[in-house]
Amino acid sequence: RTKNKMTNKKWTRVLTLLLALLMLGGMLSACGEKSEKGFVTLVLAADGAKEVTYQVNLDRVKEADGLIGILDVLKADGKLEYTAESSDYGPFLTAVGNVKQDADAGVYVFIWTSVAKDADTSEYATTKTYNGTTLTSSAVGAGSMTLEKDAIYYIGTVKY
């Protein structure tokens, strides 16, 4: 009997250890979200504030909505709020997280992108560098932006 009790104790320890390892493996695999379409980076930069960065899984984004689709995913997750006004050119962003328009002061929400197809090629184009990548002001509205794996979308403000 004593021998069986020792064996039962050993088995209990082994099973407990295996269960703990399985639980740990499950938690670690949940951290590495998988994606067929890839991820994009959204950066918010209000004047004088620290940049806030989000990684968004493109599998969750309605592609036809452009950047608005990315914002919708983050809004649904409770990570940020945004407001947009309707315009003839699609949604016009007036606030995204801590980046806000102040029309009275001539401050407007502005977007820079790493997606070449959407880049402004006019003489008014501006650039910004983020983590070694040069971003160019967007020539299209938020609702028309191209979604691309590994793209960076940078939202800040400009003053006119």
Short mmCIF file of C-alpha atoms in Angstrom, two decimals:
data_model
loop_
_atom_site.label_atom_id
_atom_site.label_comp_id
_atom_site.label_asym_id
_atom_site.label_seq_id
_atom_site.Cartn_x
_atom_site.Cartn_y
_atom_site.Cartn_z
CA ARG A 1 0.00 0.00 0.00
CA THR A 2 2.69 2.50 0.84
CA LYS A 3 4.30 1.82 -2.50
CA ASN A 4 1.00 2.53 -4.34
CA LYS A 5 0.53 5.80 -2.45
CA MET A 6 3.96 6.93 -3.58
CA THR A 7 3.14 5.95 -7.13
CA ASN A 8 -0.18 7.85 -6.96
CA LYS A 9 1.61 10.92 -5.62
CA LYS A 10 4.13 10.74 -8.44
CA TRP A 11 1.39 10.40 -11.04
CA THR A 12 -0.49 13.31 -9.52
CA ARG A 13 2.63 15.47 -9.73
CA VAL A 14 3.34 14.40 -13.30
CA LEU A 15 -0.26 15.09 -14.38
CA THR A 16 -0.27 18.45 -12.61
CA LEU A 17 2.98 19.41 -14.33
CA LEU A 18 1.64 18.32 -17.74
CA LEU A 19 -1.57 20.26 -17.21
CA ALA A 20 0.39 23.37 -16.23
CA LEU A 21 2.60 23.05 -19.34
CA LEU A 22 -0.46 22.65 -21.59
CA MET A 23 -2.08 25.73 -20.07
CA LEU A 24 1.12 27.75 -20.49
CA GLY A 25 1.44 26.63 -24.12
CA GLY A 26 -2.17 27.66 -24.78
CA MET A 27 -1.61 31.10 -23.28
CA LEU A 28 1.58 31.66 -25.28
CA SER A 29 -0.01 30.61 -28.56
CA ALA A 30 -2.92 33.01 -27.96
CA CYS A 31 -0.43 35.90 -27.75
CA GLY A 32 0.83 35.35 -31.32
CA GLU A 33 -2.24 36.29 -33.36
CA LYS A 34 -2.21 34.70 -36.82
CA SER A 35 -3.15 36.49 -40.03
CA GLU A 36 -3.57 35.43 -43.66
CA LYS A 37 -3.56 39.01 -45.00
CA GLY A 38 -0.95 40.39 -42.59
CA PHE A 39 -0.84 43.32 -40.22
CA VAL A 40 -0.65 47.09 -40.55
CA THR A 41 0.59 49.75 -38.18
CA LEU A 42 -1.49 52.76 -37.22
CA VAL A 43 0.33 55.60 -35.46
CA LEU A 44 -1.46 58.49 -33.75
CA ALA A 45 0.56 61.60 -32.93
CA ALA A 46 -1.11 64.59 -31.35
CA ASP A 47 1.04 67.72 -31.10
CA GLY A 48 3.30 67.46 -28.07
CA ALA A 49 2.04 64.00 -27.10
CA LYS A 50 3.82 60.66 -27.30
CA GLU A 51 3.05 58.59 -30.41
CA VAL A 52 0.49 55.85 -29.84
CA THR A 53 0.93 52.76 -32.03
CA TYR A 54 -1.54 50.00 -32.91
CA GLN A 55 -1.02 46.76 -34.85
CA VAL A 56 -4.16 45.70 -36.73
CA ASN A 57 -4.83 42.30 -38.29
CA LEU A 58 -6.05 42.86 -41.86
CA ASP A 59 -8.14 39.66 -41.65
CA ARG A 60 -10.52 41.67 -39.44
CA VAL A 61 -10.78 44.74 -41.69
CA LYS A 62 -13.38 45.39 -44.38
CA GLU A 63 -11.01 46.29 -47.22
CA ALA A 64 -13.51 48.43 -49.13
CA ASP A 65 -13.58 50.87 -46.19
CA GLY A 66 -9.86 51.72 -46.40
CA LEU A 67 -8.38 53.31 -43.30
CA ILE A 68 -11.88 53.73 -41.87
CA GLY A 69 -12.06 49.91 -41.71
CA ILE A 70 -8.92 49.87 -39.54
CA LEU A 71 -10.38 52.53 -37.27
CA ASP A 72 -13.65 50.57 -37.04
CA VAL A 73 -11.77 47.46 -35.81
CA LEU A 74 -9.96 49.46 -33.13
CA LYS A 75 -13.20 51.19 -32.13
CA ALA A 76 -15.00 47.83 -31.85
CA ASP A 77 -12.16 46.58 -29.63
CA GLY A 78 -12.57 49.64 -27.37
CA LYS A 79 -9.04 50.84 -28.14
CA LEU A 80 -9.90 54.23 -29.65
CA GLU A 81 -12.70 56.53 -30.69
CA TYR A 82 -12.90 58.55 -33.88
CA THR A 83 -15.27 60.99 -35.52
CA ALA A 84 -15.68 61.82 -39.17
CA GLU A 85 -17.88 64.20 -41.12
CA SER A 86 -19.48 63.27 -44.43
CA SER A 87 -18.07 65.04 -47.46
CA ASP A 88 -18.28 64.75 -51.23
CA TYR A 89 -14.96 62.89 -51.09
CA GLY A 90 -15.95 60.40 -48.38
CA PRO A 91 -15.41 60.53 -44.63
CA PHE A 92 -13.42 63.56 -43.38
CA LEU A 93 -11.68 62.68 -40.09
CA THR A 94 -12.09 65.30 -37.36
CA ALA A 95 -10.75 63.30 -34.41
CA VAL A 96 -8.90 60.00 -34.00
CA GLY A 97 -7.97 59.09 -30.44
CA ASN A 98 -6.01 62.06 -29.05
CA VAL A 99 -5.52 63.64 -32.50
CA LYS A 100 -8.18 66.32 -32.90
CA GLN A 101 -9.15 69.01 -35.36
CA ASP A 102 -9.44 72.61 -34.19
CA ALA A 103 -10.83 74.42 -37.23
CA ASP A 104 -10.87 77.79 -35.41
CA ALA A 105 -7.09 77.50 -34.97
CA GLY A 106 -6.59 76.11 -38.49
CA VAL A 107 -5.55 72.67 -37.19
CA TYR A 108 -6.73 69.65 -39.18
CA VAL A 109 -6.31 65.88 -38.96
CA PHE A 110 -3.79 64.76 -41.58
CA ILE A 111 -2.65 61.33 -42.83
CA TRP A 112 0.74 60.12 -44.02
CA THR A 113 1.19 56.65 -45.52
CA SER A 114 3.82 54.17 -46.64
CA VAL A 115 1.55 52.94 -49.47
CA ALA A 116 3.04 54.35 -52.69
CA LYS A 117 -0.26 54.07 -54.58
CA ASP A 118 -1.90 56.54 -52.16
CA ALA A 119 1.01 58.97 -51.83
CA ASP A 120 0.61 62.60 -52.79
CA THR A 121 2.90 63.37 -55.75
CA SER A 122 2.03 67.05 -56.01
CA GLU A 123 4.28 69.95 -55.07
CA TYR A 124 2.34 70.15 -51.78
CA ALA A 125 3.31 66.66 -50.61
CA THR A 126 4.95 66.37 -47.21
CA THR A 127 6.96 63.55 -45.70
CA LYS A 128 7.48 62.17 -42.25
CA THR A 129 9.83 59.45 -41.02
CA TYR A 130 8.59 56.73 -38.69
CA ASN A 131 10.97 53.98 -37.50
CA GLY A 132 13.23 54.52 -40.50
CA THR A 133 10.39 54.44 -43.06
CA THR A 134 9.59 57.57 -45.05
CA LEU A 135 5.88 58.26 -45.15
CA THR A 136 4.23 60.63 -47.62
CA SER A 137 1.07 62.66 -47.18
CA SER A 138 -1.93 60.82 -48.54
CA ALA A 139 -3.51 61.96 -51.79
CA VAL A 140 -6.74 60.09 -51.03
CA GLY A 141 -9.24 60.27 -48.21
CA ALA A 142 -9.34 57.85 -45.29
CA GLY A 143 -12.22 55.86 -46.78
CA SER A 144 -10.37 55.34 -50.08
CA MET A 145 -6.94 54.37 -48.78
CA THR A 146 -5.35 51.15 -50.00
CA LEU A 147 -4.83 48.49 -47.32
CA GLU A 148 -1.52 46.70 -47.69
CA LYS A 149 0.36 44.18 -45.57
CA ASP A 150 3.03 45.87 -43.40
CA ALA A 151 1.78 49.36 -44.34
CA ILE A 152 2.10 52.26 -41.94
CA TYR A 153 -0.67 54.84 -41.58
CA TYR A 154 0.33 57.87 -39.52
CA ILE A 155 -2.34 60.27 -38.30
CA GLY A 156 -1.32 63.66 -36.96
CA THR A 157 -2.28 67.26 -37.51
CA VAL A 158 -1.30 70.10 -39.82
CA LYS A 159 -1.96 73.80 -39.47
CA TYR A 160 -3.15 75.90 -42.39
#
